[in-house]
Amino acid sequence: MTNAKTTHIPVETNGKTRTQPASSRSRTSTLINKSNYISRDLSWLQFNDRVLDQARTPSRTIFERLKFLAITASNLDEFFMIRVGSLYNYIDYSKERVDYSGLRERPFKKILFEAIQAFTKTQHQCFQQELLPEFSKNGLQIAKVSELRPEEQAQVANYFMYTLFPMLTPMAYDNYRSFPLLMNKLMCFGVVTKGSSVDKEEERLSFVQIPQNLPRFYEIDREDTLVFVPIEEIIRTHIDKLYRNIEILQLSLFRITRNGDITLEESDDIEQDFIDEIKIKLKTRKTGRAVRIEVERGFSERTIRTLRKRWGLEEDNIFVTDSLLDYTGLFQIALHDEFRDRIPSISPSVAPVGMNEPDVDIFELIKKQDLLLHHPFNSFEPVLELLEAAAEDEDVLAIKITIYRLSKNSRVSTALLKAAENGKHVSVLFELKARFDEENNIREAERLQKAGCFVIYGFNRYKTHTKLMLIVRKEDNQVVRYVHMSSGNYNESTARLYTDIGLLSAREGYGQDISEFFNVITGHSQPLGYRNLITSPNTMRDALIALLRREAENAAKGLACGVVIKINSLEDQRIIDELYLASQAGVPIKLIVRGICCLRPQRKGLSENIEVISLVGDLLEHSRIYYFHNNGKPQVYGGSADAMVRSFDRRIESLFLITDESVLSQIITILDINLKDNVNGYVMQEDGSYVHKVPAAGEVLVNLHEAFFDMQGLLQQPTQLFMDKKTR
């Protein structure tokens, strides 16, 4: 056995360094690079880096950049709660988990945390070196108490004594007191004190948690500057008021993140009260296993040692910063009323194609033609108008809808209540497991149930993620079914921020399929099949694989072929493998994947015909569109499902076939502009990294977040995603 010489990679912790053998790191990197799949979690970090890139774009205003930095922090919080939390479910209970990278749970945890440490370092550099220097010229300042004018310091002292002081509670931890509950995502001071000389006590440790129901910054309005004083700096300055006659030796400001993965296990106990189960699980978010500690540099070793021992954490779980703790607080600055005009507003929505008359009867319009809504370029108003009209229309017999997320003071919920009051049959499937919206959904579902609606509280086994609405209306001597099918939620707030597609139609084929679908999810019906829907958890993956194989067969025959898929995430291995096979058969494949992409493009002999781009910009890309060229007779689906294991196996999802020629032209145009965008686009490389598209000299700028406000103009331009085989 030979002893190979190894070098070491330094990792900094509170000014000290620990080392890791470079040979071990090299073996890990080799294993990751050899895999034909990209790690889901490492791919997600690449996505958050693309969001951070928006904060580092000098052409944006400082307030836009602060907003994007805050978004990256919020994203990372959720990543730790859900993805890292899930990883610890395997680590803590010795359950086997092999990542797409080929690594087992502990080696993967090491490489993942190295990547997160590097990302957070870039976050801090962005804030300190790129954003803070821009503050003074933009009329704002983040200041410590010592930097304030005397009269301002008095004002802050008054705020502490009469607002903060009564809310703060020192929580001692010693031989007589149990360890206090420290809440998820709240900043906290670890305070090391020493007793008076009279009682000769040893050093003690206590905690002061900062209240969550107060603004992150105290605001002082000067003549030409708005000063933001971090609440923790106010408490730090006056914390001695909580420890009278006690010497404070050290203060350590930290913030913990807890495991928030409350995925429900499958249960065959039909007597179980499902709502109570959800409510109980929600409480674990407050007391779940700690997975991260963020702490200011110069922290007390005793404090962090105590926390690590208490929660079973390692050095790489500790994230040390010289900067502001918790960038999510920057939303208070970025979205401040004082600076509202400093963030470019979204252009007013335009009428969808085909909706040219302002006061047309919504039922008559939909009966005459299918109506594609492309949000936020088209308003969500037609959907709300249809639902509100249905609630009041005496000829409407029933309304059925699936709800995943609602806005606060939701017009959707109000319309459903009105419909029930007016004696209509209202069926609502509320998904109680919609992450972080569980409590709001429970509350709204109970309101509707009390009003007489038939409410289904989701399913133990599956999460209902599909977005469908059915309105049954009596017209003359027949019944007409009006449907809405969408990639987005029935949430009028996010419809202004997310790009989504929705289809309004009165086609009998859609109505029949969706009626059958609701019979499945509200009863025990088992339809033989659908004409225009692909659904999960039973058939979606196989249906998509069949469509991919048809393109491969067309390629083998020398026929025109091609695939374009626009989704949020691509993670399902069977779909990825079929994409690889189609690529090897000669099918040109273009993937528009906003976030996670576990497929490795442009690998020789594997995926040379696959291109992947990601679009990250002012709006959150949320549409799901599946395009199959089909020898010049495109077959295109839209809907709620991403290409993920959970979408195919653990969710109730649907994709709807586009049958109207006008709508099909619009969908193809949407995909075409997505691919042409050279402002928001990032091209994925074979190694999983991304390169921002840069327009060539003289190239026309294409920004999809601006272009779609003129869909009528875009439709006048020639668009063909794939040419015939002989001209390709």
XYZ file of C-alpha atoms in Angstrom:
728
model
C 0.000 0.000 0.000
C 1.417 3.379 -0.970
C 0.855 6.634 0.836
C -0.223 9.163 -1.776
C 0.682 12.735 -1.056
C -2.416 14.911 -0.646
C -2.985 18.627 -0.646
C -5.831 20.181 1.298
C -8.673 22.518 0.520
C -9.174 25.150 3.268
C -12.666 25.832 4.583
C -13.061 28.890 6.788
C -15.029 28.857 10.037
C -14.990 31.980 12.244
C -11.558 33.038 11.127
C -10.113 29.539 11.523
C -9.587 26.943 8.839
C -10.242 23.258 8.648
C -9.023 21.131 5.796
C -10.331 18.431 3.530
C -8.096 16.094 1.522
C -7.995 17.178 -2.102
C -7.823 13.524 -3.193
C -11.226 12.848 -1.593
C -12.688 15.912 -3.257
C -11.241 14.823 -6.606
C -12.839 11.376 -6.326
C -16.174 12.974 -5.542
C -15.904 15.391 -8.463
C -15.006 12.547 -10.816
C -18.036 10.544 -9.716
C -20.331 13.536 -10.192
C -18.925 14.340 -13.633
C -19.194 10.734 -14.832
C -22.902 10.545 -14.035
C -25.316 11.041 -16.913
C -27.572 12.970 -14.553
C -27.178 16.258 -12.698
C -27.938 16.280 -8.978
C -31.348 17.787 -8.304
C -30.078 19.802 -5.355
C -26.906 21.020 -7.040
C -29.021 21.992 -10.051
C -31.331 23.973 -7.771
C -28.334 25.891 -6.417
C -27.444 26.790 -9.994
C -30.972 28.158 -10.391
C -30.649 30.312 -7.279
C -27.346 31.567 -8.648
C -29.185 32.717 -11.779
C -31.596 34.609 -9.532
C -28.626 36.147 -7.715
C -27.278 37.169 -11.114
C -30.277 39.513 -11.381
C -29.105 41.235 -8.185
C -25.671 41.662 -9.754
C -26.949 43.288 -12.942
C -25.862 46.972 -12.942
C -28.577 47.997 -15.407
C -31.230 47.256 -12.794
C -32.129 49.802 -10.128
C -30.738 49.249 -6.652
C -34.241 48.410 -5.434
C -34.720 45.708 -8.058
C -31.354 44.280 -7.110
C -32.208 44.278 -3.404
C -35.474 42.514 -4.222
C -33.679 39.753 -6.107
C -31.117 39.355 -3.321
C -33.991 38.980 -0.853
C -35.585 36.383 -3.142
C -32.384 34.313 -3.161
C -32.392 34.364 0.642
C -36.040 33.332 0.805
C -35.377 30.590 -1.738
C -32.436 29.323 0.294
C -34.515 29.272 3.486
C -37.069 27.039 1.777
C -34.301 24.882 0.301
C -32.911 24.214 3.778
C -36.335 23.565 5.246
C -37.441 21.151 2.525
C -34.531 19.688 0.571
C -31.858 19.728 3.294
C -34.552 18.784 5.799
C -35.433 15.782 3.651
C -31.750 14.812 3.397
C -31.509 14.818 7.184
C -34.550 12.549 7.377
C -32.324 9.972 5.683
C -29.184 10.787 7.662
C -30.840 10.852 11.089
C -32.728 7.594 10.587
C -29.953 5.766 8.696
C -32.078 5.385 5.582
C -30.288 4.828 2.290
C -30.372 7.587 -0.316
C -28.318 7.703 -3.512
C -28.292 11.022 -5.341
C -28.289 11.320 -9.140
C -24.638 12.244 -8.709
C -24.034 8.684 -7.486
C -23.206 9.789 -3.941
C -24.658 8.350 -0.755
C -26.282 10.668 1.768
C -23.243 11.715 3.846
C -20.729 12.272 1.015
C -23.440 14.140 -0.856
C -24.212 16.272 2.187
C -20.540 17.299 2.283
C -20.404 18.342 -1.383
C -23.795 20.056 -1.151
C -22.815 22.138 1.861
C -19.551 23.163 0.217
C -21.599 24.472 -2.705
C -23.998 26.304 -0.386
C -21.120 27.848 1.566
C -19.674 29.128 -1.719
C -23.054 30.489 -2.790
C -23.628 32.374 0.476
C -20.159 33.875 0.200
C -21.142 35.225 -3.230
C -24.372 36.583 -1.732
C -22.432 38.512 0.894
C -19.948 39.850 -1.642
C -22.836 41.027 -3.807
C -24.424 42.899 -0.913
C -21.282 44.434 0.536
C -19.254 45.187 -2.587
C -21.896 45.820 -5.235
C -25.092 46.995 -3.523
C -24.082 48.901 -0.384
C -21.890 51.376 -2.334
C -24.998 52.365 -4.311
C -27.100 53.225 -1.258
C -26.097 56.844 -0.613
C -26.661 57.999 -4.207
C -30.144 56.458 -4.062
C -31.277 58.161 -0.873
C -31.037 55.309 1.599
C -28.741 54.094 4.314
C -28.490 51.104 6.646
C -27.073 52.442 9.888
C -26.019 51.257 13.310
C -27.299 53.146 16.340
C -23.855 54.672 16.922
C -23.993 56.244 13.447
C -27.211 58.166 14.163
C -27.537 61.788 15.193
C -28.075 62.446 18.920
C -31.789 63.208 18.505
C -32.200 60.053 16.390
C -30.453 57.950 19.021
C -32.902 59.287 21.587
C -35.767 58.376 19.267
C -34.424 54.845 18.895
C -33.915 54.507 22.654
C -37.531 55.477 23.152
C -38.597 52.854 20.585
C -36.612 50.245 22.469
C -38.031 51.082 25.894
C -41.679 51.347 24.909
C -41.950 48.847 22.054
C -39.117 46.339 22.081
C -38.295 46.018 25.761
C -41.740 44.739 26.835
C -41.622 42.082 24.103
C -38.152 40.688 24.809
C -37.645 37.726 27.106
C -34.223 36.502 28.258
C -34.344 32.689 28.290
C -31.663 31.190 30.504
C -30.238 27.737 29.945
C -28.557 26.114 32.947
C -28.861 23.216 35.367
C -32.251 24.475 36.536
C -33.838 25.496 33.253
C -34.433 23.411 30.161
C -33.206 24.456 26.750
C -35.619 27.058 25.339
C -37.541 26.648 22.103
C -35.773 28.770 19.498
C -38.060 29.417 16.572
C -37.411 28.685 12.935
C -35.924 31.578 10.896
C -35.997 34.096 13.761
C -32.864 36.003 14.745
C -31.678 35.415 18.252
C -28.928 36.676 20.546
C -26.874 34.152 22.444
C -25.799 36.032 25.574
C -22.894 34.915 27.760
C -23.007 36.641 31.137
C -21.161 36.569 34.429
C -22.820 37.003 37.781
C -22.015 39.648 40.370
C -19.001 39.384 42.634
C -21.327 38.743 45.556
C -22.752 35.413 44.342
C -19.568 34.501 42.457
C -21.520 32.665 39.773
C -19.801 31.162 36.774
C -20.503 32.192 33.212
C -24.069 31.648 32.108
C -25.770 31.291 28.759
C -29.144 32.730 27.838
C -31.019 33.611 24.669
C -33.011 36.633 23.538
C -35.183 35.956 20.534
C -36.161 38.880 18.330
C -39.944 39.145 17.808
C -41.233 38.188 14.384
C -44.186 40.605 14.329
C -42.109 43.785 14.061
C -40.514 45.402 10.991
C -36.983 44.243 10.254
C -35.776 47.862 10.201
C -36.647 50.939 12.221
C -37.039 53.815 9.780
C -35.814 57.380 10.180
C -36.775 59.912 7.531
C -34.100 62.541 7.010
C -34.270 65.429 4.561
C -32.826 63.529 1.610
C -32.212 60.048 3.006
C -34.324 57.251 4.430
C -32.305 55.579 7.180
C -32.959 51.937 8.051
C -31.742 50.801 11.460
C -31.701 46.990 11.840
C -33.809 45.936 14.784
C -31.007 43.693 16.057
C -28.693 46.725 16.296
C -31.215 48.527 18.477
C -31.481 45.510 20.766
C -27.705 45.035 20.791
C -27.214 48.638 21.891
C -29.717 48.433 24.745
C -29.599 44.767 25.711
C -27.980 45.644 29.037
C -31.452 46.784 30.146
C -32.433 43.102 30.185
C -29.416 42.132 32.322
C -29.227 44.678 35.120
C -26.270 44.281 37.494
C -24.970 41.449 35.310
C -21.842 41.607 33.187
C -22.375 40.717 29.534
C -19.281 38.967 28.254
C -20.308 38.106 24.695
C -23.197 38.557 22.288
C -23.690 36.233 19.337
C -26.395 37.051 16.833
C -27.558 33.937 15.032
C -30.495 32.497 13.132
C -31.484 28.864 12.792
C -33.344 27.031 10.042
C -35.299 23.912 10.893
C -36.436 20.887 8.939
C -39.812 21.806 7.443
C -40.282 18.683 5.310
C -43.698 17.462 6.432
C -44.347 15.114 3.531
C -47.198 12.876 4.616
C -46.674 9.151 4.559
C -49.212 6.987 2.792
C -51.918 5.825 5.167
C -54.555 3.117 4.843
C -56.408 4.231 7.976
C -59.607 5.588 6.452
C -60.905 6.659 9.857
C -58.043 9.069 10.422
C -58.988 12.740 10.624
C -56.892 14.073 7.785
C -57.310 17.761 8.642
C -56.075 17.223 12.197
C -53.086 15.308 10.834
C -52.133 18.278 8.674
C -52.541 20.702 11.602
C -50.309 18.542 13.801
C -47.647 18.244 11.124
C -47.642 22.009 10.606
C -46.556 22.497 14.206
C -43.383 20.513 13.570
C -42.077 23.327 11.407
C -41.584 25.319 14.595
C -39.779 22.539 16.470
C -38.237 20.478 13.675
C -34.622 19.438 13.549
C -32.174 22.324 13.101
C -30.286 22.067 9.795
C -28.480 25.414 9.592
C -27.110 28.119 11.870
C -26.282 31.526 10.396
C -24.128 33.570 12.745
C -22.153 36.808 12.819
C -18.384 36.552 12.775
C -16.794 36.921 16.192
C -19.372 34.655 17.786
C -18.970 33.047 21.168
C -17.407 29.616 20.799
C -19.325 28.479 23.865
C -22.645 29.519 22.372
C -22.108 27.782 19.049
C -20.607 24.726 20.728
C -23.741 24.449 22.866
C -26.032 24.809 19.862
C -24.082 22.273 17.810
C -24.155 19.737 20.608
C -27.846 20.352 21.249
C -28.843 19.860 17.605
C -26.195 17.428 16.381
C -24.688 19.790 13.823
C -21.293 19.773 12.147
C -18.961 22.624 11.214
C -20.344 22.943 7.703
C -23.837 23.569 9.134
C -22.501 26.863 10.491
C -22.675 29.781 8.054
C -20.583 32.723 9.212
C -21.170 36.223 7.887
C -19.536 39.628 8.153
C -22.642 41.108 6.611
C -26.283 41.656 7.426
C -27.968 38.553 8.790
C -31.123 37.409 6.958
C -31.392 39.177 3.606
C -35.129 38.455 3.415
C -35.524 41.608 5.491
C -34.406 43.614 2.461
C -37.923 43.280 1.055
C -38.851 46.099 3.477
C -36.449 48.416 1.644
C -36.923 47.151 -1.905
C -40.730 47.361 -1.775
C -40.968 50.508 0.343
C -43.667 52.994 -0.690
C -41.039 55.739 -0.819
C -39.252 53.916 -3.631
C -42.259 52.470 -5.418
C -41.520 54.387 -8.598
C -37.918 53.123 -8.602
C -38.903 49.563 -9.532
C -40.215 49.412 -13.103
C -43.850 48.366 -13.091
C -45.265 45.671 -15.325
C -47.039 47.038 -18.373
C -50.862 47.010 -18.240
C -52.310 43.742 -19.453
C -53.781 43.547 -22.939
C -56.862 41.756 -24.209
C -56.262 38.147 -25.258
C -56.413 37.305 -28.929
C -60.061 37.074 -29.957
C -61.440 39.193 -27.098
C -61.833 42.466 -28.962
C -65.193 43.750 -27.700
C -65.130 45.249 -24.196
C -68.568 44.307 -22.847
C -69.172 40.984 -24.566
C -71.086 38.258 -22.708
C -68.397 35.917 -21.373
C -70.475 32.781 -21.918
C -71.230 33.698 -25.524
C -67.593 34.536 -26.228
C -66.281 31.230 -24.914
C -68.997 29.281 -26.693
C -67.961 30.915 -29.954
C -64.201 30.258 -29.634
C -61.487 28.919 -27.380
C -59.726 31.728 -25.521
C -56.053 31.451 -24.584
C -54.967 33.541 -21.608
C -51.243 34.170 -21.301
C -50.653 35.756 -17.898
C -49.691 38.386 -16.881
C -49.673 39.755 -20.423
C -53.383 38.929 -20.442
C -55.322 39.699 -17.289
C -56.763 37.013 -15.019
C -59.987 39.010 -15.141
C -61.798 36.811 -17.728
C -61.505 33.836 -15.358
C -62.829 35.864 -12.436
C -65.535 37.374 -14.619
C -66.669 33.908 -15.729
C -66.741 32.583 -12.167
C -68.543 35.630 -10.762
C -71.054 35.568 -13.610
C -71.666 31.874 -12.972
C -72.286 32.548 -9.282
C -75.105 34.952 -10.144
C -76.478 33.379 -13.345
C -79.772 31.604 -12.679
C -79.091 29.144 -15.506
C -75.848 27.872 -13.990
C -76.464 24.571 -12.245
C -73.053 23.614 -10.873
C -69.477 24.784 -10.401
C -66.574 22.406 -9.797
C -63.017 23.562 -9.171
C -59.645 22.410 -7.850
C -57.802 24.865 -5.614
C -54.108 24.684 -4.783
C -53.341 28.263 -3.741
C -55.584 31.290 -3.215
C -54.769 34.945 -2.741
C -55.765 36.771 0.422
C -59.264 38.244 0.166
C -59.755 35.948 -2.812
C -62.434 36.828 -5.351
C -62.489 33.155 -6.301
C -63.483 32.149 -2.790
C -66.046 34.976 -2.596
C -67.658 33.890 -5.882
C -67.896 30.275 -4.719
C -69.567 31.389 -1.493
C -72.026 33.489 -3.481
C -72.791 30.539 -5.790
C -73.545 28.298 -2.804
C -75.779 30.965 -1.271
C -77.645 31.144 -4.598
C -78.415 27.441 -4.421
C -75.970 26.130 -6.985
C -74.104 22.893 -6.515
C -70.501 23.820 -5.722
C -67.769 21.176 -5.474
C -64.327 22.306 -4.349
C -61.242 20.154 -4.018
C -58.921 22.000 -1.639
C -55.356 20.765 -1.503
C -54.343 21.024 2.128
C -50.751 20.029 1.419
C -49.945 23.079 -0.753
C -46.611 23.942 0.828
C -46.729 26.961 3.166
C -50.375 27.632 2.206
C -51.808 24.807 4.307
C -53.279 26.998 7.043
C -54.886 29.447 4.625
C -56.391 26.580 2.623
C -57.818 24.921 5.729
C -59.413 28.200 6.790
C -60.941 28.893 3.369
C -62.110 25.303 2.937
C -63.930 25.393 6.267
C -65.652 28.659 5.271
C -66.900 27.148 2.037
C -68.061 23.986 3.728
C -70.086 25.963 6.255
C -71.724 27.823 3.357
C -72.944 24.560 1.861
C -70.223 23.727 -0.650
C -69.191 20.120 -1.144
C -65.545 20.279 -0.070
C -62.980 17.544 -0.565
C -59.863 17.959 1.544
C -57.438 16.385 -0.892
C -56.162 12.847 -0.595
C -53.811 11.193 1.865
C -51.966 9.420 -0.903
C -51.702 12.153 -3.523
C -51.338 15.902 -3.680
C -53.858 17.526 -6.034
C -51.892 19.967 -8.165
C -54.062 20.139 -11.285
C -55.850 23.411 -12.087
C -59.299 22.792 -13.535
C -62.711 24.464 -13.367
C -66.033 23.232 -14.765
C -69.231 25.299 -15.006
C -72.441 23.506 -15.966
C -75.107 25.767 -17.495
C -78.596 25.069 -18.795
C -79.160 26.687 -22.186
C -82.463 26.118 -24.021
C -83.075 22.372 -23.789
C -79.484 21.315 -23.328
C -76.603 21.577 -20.895
C -73.405 23.380 -21.923
C -70.164 22.843 -20.033
C -67.652 25.686 -19.789
C -64.134 24.820 -18.697
C -60.971 26.536 -17.589
C -57.691 24.600 -17.672
C -54.436 26.183 -16.559
C -50.799 25.849 -15.634
C -51.267 28.374 -12.811
C -53.229 28.685 -9.594
C -56.592 30.350 -9.001
C -54.727 33.192 -7.378
C -55.302 36.651 -8.813
C -52.209 38.033 -7.042
C -49.639 35.639 -8.485
C -51.345 35.864 -11.895
C -49.752 39.341 -12.108
C -46.270 38.003 -11.369
C -46.092 34.508 -12.884
C -46.166 33.659 -16.563
C -48.876 31.038 -17.035
C -51.203 29.805 -19.713
C -54.915 29.132 -19.271
C -57.584 27.996 -21.699
C -61.289 28.907 -21.598
C -63.460 26.685 -23.755
C -66.951 25.295 -24.242
C -65.845 22.384 -26.446
C -67.779 19.237 -25.626
C -64.623 17.127 -25.700
C -63.048 19.140 -22.897
C -66.313 19.256 -20.949
C -66.758 15.487 -21.119
C -63.178 14.807 -20.042
C -63.229 17.222 -17.127
C -66.626 15.941 -15.952
C -65.137 12.451 -15.894
C -62.050 13.741 -14.122
C -64.091 15.367 -11.345
C -66.090 12.146 -10.968
C -62.800 10.354 -10.360
C -61.532 12.773 -7.722
C -64.874 13.290 -5.949
C -66.161 9.721 -6.172
C -65.102 6.252 -7.288
C -65.383 6.551 -11.079
C -62.730 4.868 -13.223
C -62.999 6.189 -16.809
C -61.596 4.098 -19.627
C -59.706 7.090 -21.009
C -59.828 10.740 -21.978
C -59.926 12.311 -25.412
C -58.053 15.509 -24.626
C -56.475 15.006 -21.205
C -53.373 13.213 -19.981
C -53.535 12.634 -16.242
C -51.401 11.400 -13.396
C -50.722 9.459 -11.277
C -51.699 6.671 -13.657
C -50.905 7.444 -17.286
C -49.009 10.712 -17.771
C -45.441 9.420 -17.781
C -46.250 6.582 -20.188
C -48.218 8.922 -22.476
C -45.298 11.367 -22.704
C -42.841 8.519 -23.321
C -45.047 7.288 -26.171
C -45.009 10.759 -27.729
C -41.218 10.929 -27.443
C -40.844 7.496 -29.025
C -43.031 8.543 -31.939
C -40.642 11.441 -32.618
C -37.707 8.999 -32.508
C -39.512 6.729 -34.967
C -40.113 9.696 -37.287
C -36.418 10.562 -37.114
C -35.515 6.968 -38.057
C -37.837 7.214 -41.076
C -36.335 10.522 -42.185
C -39.536 12.389 -41.341
C -39.771 15.838 -39.756
C -39.513 15.617 -35.987
C -38.688 17.658 -32.928
C -39.534 18.267 -29.294
C -39.863 21.491 -27.331
C -40.725 21.265 -23.631
C -41.180 24.277 -21.348
C -41.419 23.383 -17.660
C -40.238 24.472 -14.230
C -38.277 21.315 -13.422
C -36.969 18.209 -15.196
C -36.065 15.451 -12.775
C -37.831 12.186 -13.710
C -35.173 9.675 -14.778
C -37.388 7.682 -17.153
C -38.342 10.830 -19.073
C -34.696 11.921 -19.141
C -33.651 8.519 -20.493
C -36.284 8.745 -23.241
C -35.042 12.222 -24.152
C -31.517 10.791 -24.405
C -32.749 7.979 -26.678
C -34.686 10.415 -28.864
C -31.588 12.616 -29.132
C -29.481 9.625 -30.183
C -32.117 8.772 -32.812
C -31.609 12.242 -34.315
C -34.551 14.141 -32.823
C -33.716 17.846 -32.234
C -34.825 18.638 -28.664
C -35.112 22.074 -27.119
C -35.839 22.274 -23.408
C -36.846 25.444 -21.583
C -36.393 24.557 -17.907
C -36.563 27.414 -15.435
C -35.194 25.671 -12.364
C -34.015 22.131 -11.670
C -32.674 20.230 -14.681
C -31.187 16.796 -13.977
C -30.608 16.078 -17.681
C -27.080 16.619 -18.935
C -27.193 18.258 -22.405
C -24.621 18.220 -25.195
C -22.773 15.112 -23.959
C -21.143 13.270 -26.841
C -22.971 10.085 -27.749
C -25.698 10.779 -25.207
C -27.427 14.097 -25.704
C -25.759 15.956 -28.555
C -29.127 16.978 -30.016
C -30.470 18.408 -26.762
C -30.281 22.101 -25.921
C -31.375 23.443 -22.536
C -32.051 27.054 -21.660
C -33.347 28.675 -18.490
C -35.242 31.963 -18.398
C -34.905 34.098 -15.276
C -36.014 37.718 -15.148
C -38.691 40.106 -13.964
C -41.472 37.501 -14.062
C -41.472 33.983 -12.691
C -41.694 31.521 -15.582
C -44.408 29.045 -14.589
C -46.029 27.776 -17.819
C -45.827 24.096 -18.727
C -46.018 23.310 -22.453
C -45.155 20.037 -24.211
C -44.675 20.276 -28.002
C -44.207 17.274 -30.304
C -43.666 18.077 -33.984
C -45.349 14.896 -35.265
C -44.144 15.193 -38.876
C -45.538 18.694 -39.295
C -48.830 18.083 -37.437
C -47.889 19.379 -33.988
C -49.403 17.757 -30.928
C -49.165 20.217 -28.048
C -50.230 19.974 -24.404
C -50.400 22.569 -21.658
C -51.131 22.102 -17.985
C -49.936 21.836 -14.424
C -47.319 19.082 -14.531
C -43.547 19.278 -14.521
C -41.441 16.263 -15.540
C -40.790 15.135 -11.979
C -41.278 11.881 -10.112
C -43.712 13.577 -7.745
C -45.765 14.928 -10.666
C -46.156 11.479 -12.215
C -46.404 9.267 -9.125
C -47.524 11.338 -6.137
C -49.707 14.079 -7.579
C -53.026 14.431 -9.320
C -52.046 16.379 -12.431
C -53.422 17.017 -15.894
C -52.214 18.138 -19.289
C -54.729 19.305 -21.886
C -54.386 18.916 -25.642
C -54.537 22.109 -27.710
C -57.151 21.479 -30.395
C -57.984 24.993 -31.658
C -55.795 26.179 -34.555
C -55.687 29.802 -33.386
C -54.653 28.777 -29.876
C -52.073 26.385 -31.314
C -50.510 29.233 -33.307
C -50.271 31.327 -30.160
C -48.683 28.490 -28.167
C -46.097 27.873 -30.887
C -45.338 31.614 -30.906
C -44.878 31.538 -27.131
C -42.339 28.720 -27.433
C -40.589 30.433 -30.339
C -40.084 33.696 -28.436
C -38.934 31.759 -25.360
C -36.205 30.200 -27.452
C -35.243 33.498 -29.099
C -35.035 35.498 -25.854
C -31.502 36.887 -25.472
C -32.066 39.045 -22.404
C -33.310 36.596 -19.757
C -31.854 33.384 -21.193
C -29.131 31.175 -19.747
C -27.698 28.249 -21.716
C -26.984 25.076 -19.770
C -23.569 23.518 -20.318
C -22.654 19.838 -20.305
C -21.201 20.113 -16.791
C -24.431 21.568 -15.357
C -23.286 25.191 -15.256
C -25.065 28.000 -17.118
C -23.857 30.799 -19.375
C -25.925 33.972 -19.763
C -26.949 34.642 -23.344
C -25.245 37.751 -24.700
C -26.666 39.328 -27.901
C -24.210 39.509 -30.763
C -23.264 42.904 -32.166
C -26.243 44.296 -34.035
C -28.546 41.490 -32.893
C -32.076 42.600 -32.051
C -32.886 42.314 -28.350
C -35.691 39.867 -27.599
C -37.138 40.103 -24.098
C -40.084 37.751 -23.716
C -41.323 39.694 -20.683
C -41.934 42.640 -22.986
C -42.643 40.947 -26.328
C -45.832 39.146 -25.290
C -47.702 42.385 -24.686
C -47.977 42.454 -28.481
C -49.091 38.932 -29.291
C -51.071 40.201 -32.269
C -47.874 41.588 -33.778
C -45.898 38.423 -33.014
C -48.507 36.316 -34.768
C -47.823 38.250 -37.983
C -44.242 37.021 -37.992
C -43.408 33.613 -39.494
C -42.873 30.986 -36.811
C -41.923 27.352 -37.289
C -40.094 25.544 -34.551
C -38.828 22.760 -36.789
C -38.370 22.711 -40.545
C -39.042 19.652 -42.694
C -36.306 17.034 -42.621
C -34.981 17.928 -46.079
C -34.510 21.604 -45.152
C -33.232 21.189 -41.603
